[in-house]
mmCIF file of C-alpha atoms in Angstrom:
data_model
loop_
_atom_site.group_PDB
_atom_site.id
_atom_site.type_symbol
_atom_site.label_atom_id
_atom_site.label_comp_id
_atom_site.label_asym_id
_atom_site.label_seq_id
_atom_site.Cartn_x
_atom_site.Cartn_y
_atom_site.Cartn_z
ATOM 1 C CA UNK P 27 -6.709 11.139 10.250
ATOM 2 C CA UNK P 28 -4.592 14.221 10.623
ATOM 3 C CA UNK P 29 -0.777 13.982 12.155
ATOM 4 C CA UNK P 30 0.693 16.854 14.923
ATOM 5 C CA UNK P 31 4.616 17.225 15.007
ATOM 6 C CA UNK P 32 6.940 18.016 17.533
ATOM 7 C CA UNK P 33 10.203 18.318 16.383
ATOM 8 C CA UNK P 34 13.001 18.272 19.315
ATOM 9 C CA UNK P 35 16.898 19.381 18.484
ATOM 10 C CA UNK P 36 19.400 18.162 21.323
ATOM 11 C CA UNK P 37 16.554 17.077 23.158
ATOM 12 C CA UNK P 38 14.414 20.427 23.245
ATOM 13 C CA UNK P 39 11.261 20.684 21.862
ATOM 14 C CA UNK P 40 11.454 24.035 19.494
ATOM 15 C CA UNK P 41 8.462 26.064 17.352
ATOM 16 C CA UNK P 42 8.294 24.455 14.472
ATOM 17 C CA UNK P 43 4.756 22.143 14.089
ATOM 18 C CA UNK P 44 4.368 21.181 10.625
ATOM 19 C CA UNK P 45 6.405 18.107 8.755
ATOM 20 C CA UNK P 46 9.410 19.701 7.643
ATOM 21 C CA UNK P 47 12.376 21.724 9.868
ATOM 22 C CA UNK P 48 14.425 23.927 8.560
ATOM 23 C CA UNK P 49 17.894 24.205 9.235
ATOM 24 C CA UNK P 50 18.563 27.716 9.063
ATOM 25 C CA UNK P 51 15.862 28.377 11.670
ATOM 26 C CA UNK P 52 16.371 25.595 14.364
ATOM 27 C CA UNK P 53 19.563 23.437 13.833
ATOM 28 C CA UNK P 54 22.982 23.431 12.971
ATOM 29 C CA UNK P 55 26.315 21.200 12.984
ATOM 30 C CA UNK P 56 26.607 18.510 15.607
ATOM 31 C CA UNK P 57 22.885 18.638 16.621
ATOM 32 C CA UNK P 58 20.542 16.052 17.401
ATOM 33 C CA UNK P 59 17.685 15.996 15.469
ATOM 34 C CA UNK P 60 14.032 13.859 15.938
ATOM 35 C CA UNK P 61 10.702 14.296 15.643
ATOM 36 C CA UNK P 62 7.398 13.003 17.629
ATOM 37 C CA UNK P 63 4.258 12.195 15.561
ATOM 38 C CA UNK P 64 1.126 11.452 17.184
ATOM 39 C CA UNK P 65 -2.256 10.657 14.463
ATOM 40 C CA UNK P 66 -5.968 11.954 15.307
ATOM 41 C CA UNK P 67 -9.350 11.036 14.365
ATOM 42 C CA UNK P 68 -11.147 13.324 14.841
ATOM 43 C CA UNK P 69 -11.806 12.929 17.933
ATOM 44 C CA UNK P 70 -9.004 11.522 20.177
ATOM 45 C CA UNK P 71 -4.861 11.131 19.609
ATOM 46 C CA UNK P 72 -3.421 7.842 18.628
ATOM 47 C CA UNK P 73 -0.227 6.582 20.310
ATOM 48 C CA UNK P 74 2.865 8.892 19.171
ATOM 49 C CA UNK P 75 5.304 7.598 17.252
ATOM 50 C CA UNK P 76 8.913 8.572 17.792
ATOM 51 C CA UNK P 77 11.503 8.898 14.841
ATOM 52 C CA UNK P 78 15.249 8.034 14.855
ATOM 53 C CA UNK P 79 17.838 10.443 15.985
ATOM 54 C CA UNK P 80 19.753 12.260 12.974
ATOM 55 C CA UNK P 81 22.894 13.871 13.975
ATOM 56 C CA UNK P 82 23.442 16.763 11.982
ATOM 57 C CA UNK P 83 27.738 16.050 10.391
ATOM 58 C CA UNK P 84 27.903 19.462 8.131
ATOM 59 C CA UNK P 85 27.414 22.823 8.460
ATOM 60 C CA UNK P 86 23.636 23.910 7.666
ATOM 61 C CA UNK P 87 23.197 26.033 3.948
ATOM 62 C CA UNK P 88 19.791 28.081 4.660
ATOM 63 C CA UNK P 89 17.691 25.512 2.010
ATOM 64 C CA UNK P 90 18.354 22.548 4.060
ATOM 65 C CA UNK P 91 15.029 20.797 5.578
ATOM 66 C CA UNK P 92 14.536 17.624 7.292
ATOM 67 C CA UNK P 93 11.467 15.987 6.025
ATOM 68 C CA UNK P 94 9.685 13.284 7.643
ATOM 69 C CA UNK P 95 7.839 10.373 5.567
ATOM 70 C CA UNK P 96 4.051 10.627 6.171
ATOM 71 C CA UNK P 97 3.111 6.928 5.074
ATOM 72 C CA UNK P 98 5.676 5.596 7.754
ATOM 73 C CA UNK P 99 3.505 7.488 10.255
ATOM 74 C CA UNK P 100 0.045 6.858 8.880
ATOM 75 C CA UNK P 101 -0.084 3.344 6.792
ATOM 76 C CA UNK P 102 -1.207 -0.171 8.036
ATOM 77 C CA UNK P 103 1.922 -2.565 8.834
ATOM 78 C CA UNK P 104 1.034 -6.472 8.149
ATOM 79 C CA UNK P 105 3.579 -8.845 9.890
ATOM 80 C CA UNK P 106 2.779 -10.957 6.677
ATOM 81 C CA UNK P 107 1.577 -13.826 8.828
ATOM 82 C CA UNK P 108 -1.670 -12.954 10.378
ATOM 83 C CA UNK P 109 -2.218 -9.740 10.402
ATOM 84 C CA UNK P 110 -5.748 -8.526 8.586
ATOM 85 C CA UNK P 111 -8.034 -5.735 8.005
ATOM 86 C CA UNK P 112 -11.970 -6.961 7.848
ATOM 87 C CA UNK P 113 -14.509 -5.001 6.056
ATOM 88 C CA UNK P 114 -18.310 -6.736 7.453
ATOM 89 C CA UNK P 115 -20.378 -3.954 6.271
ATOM 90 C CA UNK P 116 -19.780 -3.707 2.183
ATOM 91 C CA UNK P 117 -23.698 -2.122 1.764
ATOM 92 C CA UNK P 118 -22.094 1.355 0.619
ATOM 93 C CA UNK P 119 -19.754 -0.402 -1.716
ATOM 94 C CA UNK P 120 -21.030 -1.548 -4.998
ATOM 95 C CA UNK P 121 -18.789 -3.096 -7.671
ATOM 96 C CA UNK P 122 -20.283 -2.978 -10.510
ATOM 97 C CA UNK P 123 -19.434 -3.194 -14.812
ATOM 98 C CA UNK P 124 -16.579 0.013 -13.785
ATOM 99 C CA UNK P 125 -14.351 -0.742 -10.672
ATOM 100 C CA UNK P 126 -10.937 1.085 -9.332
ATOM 101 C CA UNK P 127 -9.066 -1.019 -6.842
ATOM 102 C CA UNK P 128 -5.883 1.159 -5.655
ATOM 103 C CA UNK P 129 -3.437 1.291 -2.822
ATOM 104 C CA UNK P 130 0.009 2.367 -2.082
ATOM 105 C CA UNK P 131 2.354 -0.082 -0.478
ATOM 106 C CA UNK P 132 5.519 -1.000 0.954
ATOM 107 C CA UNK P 133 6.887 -4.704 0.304
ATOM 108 C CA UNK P 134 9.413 -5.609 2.266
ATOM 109 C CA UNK P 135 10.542 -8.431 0.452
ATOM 110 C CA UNK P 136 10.074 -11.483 1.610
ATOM 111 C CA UNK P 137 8.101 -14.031 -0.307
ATOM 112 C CA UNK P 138 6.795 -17.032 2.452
ATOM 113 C CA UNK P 139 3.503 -17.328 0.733
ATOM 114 C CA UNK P 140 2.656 -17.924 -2.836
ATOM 115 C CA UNK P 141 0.633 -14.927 -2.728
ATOM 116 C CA UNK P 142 0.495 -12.235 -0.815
ATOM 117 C CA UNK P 143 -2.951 -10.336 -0.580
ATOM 118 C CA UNK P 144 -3.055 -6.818 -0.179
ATOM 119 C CA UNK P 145 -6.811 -6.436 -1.087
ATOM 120 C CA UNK P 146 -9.534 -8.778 -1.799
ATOM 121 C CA UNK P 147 -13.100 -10.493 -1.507
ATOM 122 C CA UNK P 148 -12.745 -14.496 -0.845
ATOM 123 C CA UNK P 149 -14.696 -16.820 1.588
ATOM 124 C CA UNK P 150 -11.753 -19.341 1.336
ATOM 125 C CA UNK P 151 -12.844 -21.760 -1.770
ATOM 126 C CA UNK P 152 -12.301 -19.574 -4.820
ATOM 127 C CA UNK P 153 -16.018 -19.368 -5.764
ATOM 128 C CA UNK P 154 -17.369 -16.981 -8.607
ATOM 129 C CA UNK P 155 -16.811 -13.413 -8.701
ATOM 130 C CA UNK P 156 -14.506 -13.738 -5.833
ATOM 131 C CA UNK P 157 -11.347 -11.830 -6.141
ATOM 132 C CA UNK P 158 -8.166 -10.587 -4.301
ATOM 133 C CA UNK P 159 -5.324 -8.423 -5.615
ATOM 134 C CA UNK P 160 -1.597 -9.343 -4.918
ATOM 135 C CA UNK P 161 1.660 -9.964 -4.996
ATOM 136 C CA UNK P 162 2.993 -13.321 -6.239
ATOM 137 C CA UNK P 163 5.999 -15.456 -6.536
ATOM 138 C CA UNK P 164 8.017 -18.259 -8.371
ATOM 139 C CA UNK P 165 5.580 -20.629 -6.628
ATOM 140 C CA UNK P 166 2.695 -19.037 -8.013
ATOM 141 C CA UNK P 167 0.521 -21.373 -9.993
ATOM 142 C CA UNK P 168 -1.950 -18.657 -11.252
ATOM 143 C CA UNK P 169 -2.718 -17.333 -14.571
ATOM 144 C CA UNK P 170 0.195 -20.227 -15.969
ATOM 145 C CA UNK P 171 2.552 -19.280 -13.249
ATOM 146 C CA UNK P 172 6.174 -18.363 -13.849
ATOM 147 C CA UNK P 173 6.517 -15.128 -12.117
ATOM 148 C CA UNK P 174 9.484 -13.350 -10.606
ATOM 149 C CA UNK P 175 9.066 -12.230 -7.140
ATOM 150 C CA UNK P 176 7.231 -8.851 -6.160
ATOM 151 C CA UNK P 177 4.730 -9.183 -9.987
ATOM 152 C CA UNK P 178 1.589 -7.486 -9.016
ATOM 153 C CA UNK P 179 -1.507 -9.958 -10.047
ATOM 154 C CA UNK P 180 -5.465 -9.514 -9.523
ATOM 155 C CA UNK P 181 -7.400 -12.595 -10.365
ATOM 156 C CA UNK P 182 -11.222 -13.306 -10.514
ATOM 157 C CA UNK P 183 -12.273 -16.989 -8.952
ATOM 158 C CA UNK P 184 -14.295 -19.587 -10.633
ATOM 159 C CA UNK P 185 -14.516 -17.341 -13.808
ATOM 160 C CA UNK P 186 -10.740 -17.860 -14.157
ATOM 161 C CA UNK P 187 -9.924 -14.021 -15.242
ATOM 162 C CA UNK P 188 -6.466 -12.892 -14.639
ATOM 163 C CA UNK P 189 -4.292 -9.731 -15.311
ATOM 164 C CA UNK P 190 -0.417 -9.665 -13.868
ATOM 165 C CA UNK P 191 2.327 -6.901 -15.002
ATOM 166 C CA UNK P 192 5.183 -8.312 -16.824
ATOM 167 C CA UNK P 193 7.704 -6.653 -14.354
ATOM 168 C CA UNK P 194 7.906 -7.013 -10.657
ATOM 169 C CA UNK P 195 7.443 -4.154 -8.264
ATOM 170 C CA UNK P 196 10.466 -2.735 -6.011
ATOM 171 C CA UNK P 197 11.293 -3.729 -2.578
ATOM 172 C CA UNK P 198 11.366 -1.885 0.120
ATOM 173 C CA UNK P 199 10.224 1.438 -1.535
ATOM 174 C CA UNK P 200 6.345 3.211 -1.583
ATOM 175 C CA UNK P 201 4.899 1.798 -4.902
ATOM 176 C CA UNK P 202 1.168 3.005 -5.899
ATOM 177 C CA UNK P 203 -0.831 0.020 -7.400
ATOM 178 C CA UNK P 204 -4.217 0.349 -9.537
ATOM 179 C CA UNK P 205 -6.125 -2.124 -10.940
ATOM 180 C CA UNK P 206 -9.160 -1.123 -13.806
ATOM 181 C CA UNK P 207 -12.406 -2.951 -13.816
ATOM 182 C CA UNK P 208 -14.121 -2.528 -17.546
ATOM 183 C CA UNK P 209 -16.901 -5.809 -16.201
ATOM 184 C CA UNK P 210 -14.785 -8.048 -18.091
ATOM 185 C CA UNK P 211 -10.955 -7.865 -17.552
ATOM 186 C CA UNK P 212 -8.915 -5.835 -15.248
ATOM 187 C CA UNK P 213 -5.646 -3.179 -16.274
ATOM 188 C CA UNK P 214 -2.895 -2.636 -13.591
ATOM 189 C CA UNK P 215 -1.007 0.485 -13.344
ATOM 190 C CA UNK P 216 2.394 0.479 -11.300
ATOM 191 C CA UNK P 217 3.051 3.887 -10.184
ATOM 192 C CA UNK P 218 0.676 5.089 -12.687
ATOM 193 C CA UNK P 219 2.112 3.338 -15.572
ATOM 194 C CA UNK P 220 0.034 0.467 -16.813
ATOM 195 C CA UNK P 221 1.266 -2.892 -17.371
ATOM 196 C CA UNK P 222 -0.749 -5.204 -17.887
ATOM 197 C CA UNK P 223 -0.380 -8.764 -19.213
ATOM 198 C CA UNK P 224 -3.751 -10.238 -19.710
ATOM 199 C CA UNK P 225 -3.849 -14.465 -19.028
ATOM 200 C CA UNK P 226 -7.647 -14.987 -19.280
ATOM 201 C CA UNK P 227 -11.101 -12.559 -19.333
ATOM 202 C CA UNK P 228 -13.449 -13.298 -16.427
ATOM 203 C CA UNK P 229 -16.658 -14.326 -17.583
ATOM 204 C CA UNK P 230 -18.270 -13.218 -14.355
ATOM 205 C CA UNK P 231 -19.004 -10.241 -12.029
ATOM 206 C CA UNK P 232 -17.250 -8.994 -8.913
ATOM 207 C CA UNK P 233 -19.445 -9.733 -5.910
ATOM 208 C CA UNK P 234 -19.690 -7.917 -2.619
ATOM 209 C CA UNK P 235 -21.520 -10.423 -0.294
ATOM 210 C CA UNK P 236 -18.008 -11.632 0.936
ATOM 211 C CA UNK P 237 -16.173 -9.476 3.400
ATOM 212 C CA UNK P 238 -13.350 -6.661 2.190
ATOM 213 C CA UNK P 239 -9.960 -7.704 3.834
ATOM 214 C CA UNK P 240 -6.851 -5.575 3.398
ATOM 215 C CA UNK P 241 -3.538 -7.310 3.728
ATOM 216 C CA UNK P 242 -4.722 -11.201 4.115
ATOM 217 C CA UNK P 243 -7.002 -13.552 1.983
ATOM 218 C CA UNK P 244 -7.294 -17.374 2.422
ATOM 219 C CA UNK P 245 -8.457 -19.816 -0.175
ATOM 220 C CA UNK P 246 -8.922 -24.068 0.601
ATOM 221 C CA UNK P 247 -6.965 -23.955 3.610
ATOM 222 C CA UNK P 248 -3.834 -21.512 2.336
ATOM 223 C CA UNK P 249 -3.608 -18.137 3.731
ATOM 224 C CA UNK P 250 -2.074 -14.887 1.481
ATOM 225 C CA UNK P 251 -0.315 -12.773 3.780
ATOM 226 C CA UNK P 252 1.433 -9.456 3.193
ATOM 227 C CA UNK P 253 4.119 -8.593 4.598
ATOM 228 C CA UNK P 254 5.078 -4.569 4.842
ATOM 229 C CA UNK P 255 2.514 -1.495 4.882
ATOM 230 C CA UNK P 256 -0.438 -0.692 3.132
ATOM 231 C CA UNK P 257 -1.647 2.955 2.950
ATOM 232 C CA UNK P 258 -4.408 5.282 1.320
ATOM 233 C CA UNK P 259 -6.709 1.640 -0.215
ATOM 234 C CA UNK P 260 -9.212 3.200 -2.312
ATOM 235 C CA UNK P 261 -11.969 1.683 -4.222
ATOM 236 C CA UNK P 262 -14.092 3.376 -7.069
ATOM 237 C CA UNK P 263 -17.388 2.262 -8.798
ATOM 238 C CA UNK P 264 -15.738 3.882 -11.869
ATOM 239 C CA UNK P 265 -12.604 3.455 -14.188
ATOM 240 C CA UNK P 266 -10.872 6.287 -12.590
ATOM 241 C CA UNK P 267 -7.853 5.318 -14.648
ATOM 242 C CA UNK P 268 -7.564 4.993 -18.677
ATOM 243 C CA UNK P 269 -4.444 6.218 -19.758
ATOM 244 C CA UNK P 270 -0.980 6.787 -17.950
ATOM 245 C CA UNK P 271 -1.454 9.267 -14.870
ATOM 246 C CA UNK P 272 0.393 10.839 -11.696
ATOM 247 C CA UNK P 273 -0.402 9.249 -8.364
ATOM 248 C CA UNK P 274 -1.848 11.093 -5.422
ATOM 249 C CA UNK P 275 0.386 10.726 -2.559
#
């Protein structure tokens, strides 16, 4: 998906195309800046998104930019109630003994549900090999339970495994999650820092006859929602992560 820009000032549209507008070219004091984004497949434009209004208060130095946020333009946003992604069609994707589950997201906050899913394989009755990565709460029964609000967790059904991170995430910021496969326990890394608390080793495998869903997951009659955005979900038949690294925005 790429992004076009059309950056107006009082209301004109001027030159500039890419995602950043400088000041010293196109605006000064008292102006009305916004911008217009509008994604692409490939093929056809998605529907635009406009950006708020900033109203320029100072006098513009010649370094001064405005700089939009791509992921608020370009990730997934999950109402944290029904809202789901469904993967059918896993034959490309094999998990095997090395996995990479990663994602960026942006939590807004709220904790409704004991978990909230932001990737995962379940059919709804926690059987074997079936697994979802999430966020948890206080509620949260899992792995001993306990948690503070926002702790990252991926857990394995049936086989009982279960890795969580001792610290809970940040609200309402972009926060890059990773969790390691080895084919017998899992490492999470928070903004490419890993911390990872391990409960139990699964004593099974990840399976892949159960759809992917991305923000959602349901198990005996409870459904996971998330609720914020989820951008950039990547998964890896390899542990793309072993040691402390820089995420890829």
């Amino acid at each position: 998906v790429s992004l076009s820009y059309a950056w107006y000032v009082d209301g004109s549209l001027v030159a500039a195309t890419s995602s950043t507008l400088s000041g010293a070219s196109y605006f000064d004091k008292d102006e009305e800046v916004y911008v217009v984004v509008t994604p692409n497949d490939g093929t056809v434009d998605g529907d635009s998104v406009t950006s708020d209004t900033l109203t320029v208060l100072n006098s513009i130095p010649e370094d001064l930019v405005v700089t939009i946020d791509l992921y608020d333009y370009s990730s997934l946003d999950f109402d944290g109630i029904d809202d789901v992604i469904e993967v059918n069609d896993l034959s490309g994707v094999s998990l095997g003994s090395e996995t990479t589950i990663e994602a960026w997201i942006y939590w807004n906050g709220t904790d409704d549900n004991r978990y909230q899913s932001l990737v995962g394989q379940t059919s709804g009755s926690g059987g074997a090999g079936e697994w979802h990565l999430a966020l948890t709460t206080s509620e949260s029964s899992a792995c001993g339970g306990g948690y503070s609000e926002g702790t990252v967790l991926i857990e394995e059904f049936g086989g009982g495994g279960c890795t969580y991170t001792s610290a809970p995430i940040e609200a309402e910021t972009w926060t890059h999650i990773a969790a390691v496969w080895d084919g017998s326990q899992f490492s999470i890394y928070v903004d490419g820092t890993e911390d990872s608390t391990l409960w139990r080793s699964a004593s099974g495998t990840l399976k892949v006859s159960k759809p992917l869903t991305i923000g959602w997951a349901s198990d005996n009659g409870e459904d996971w929602a998330f609720p914020g955005m989820i951008d950039s979900v990547r998964i890896s038949d390899s542990e793309r992560y072993t040691s402390d690294f820089s995420p890829e925005e």
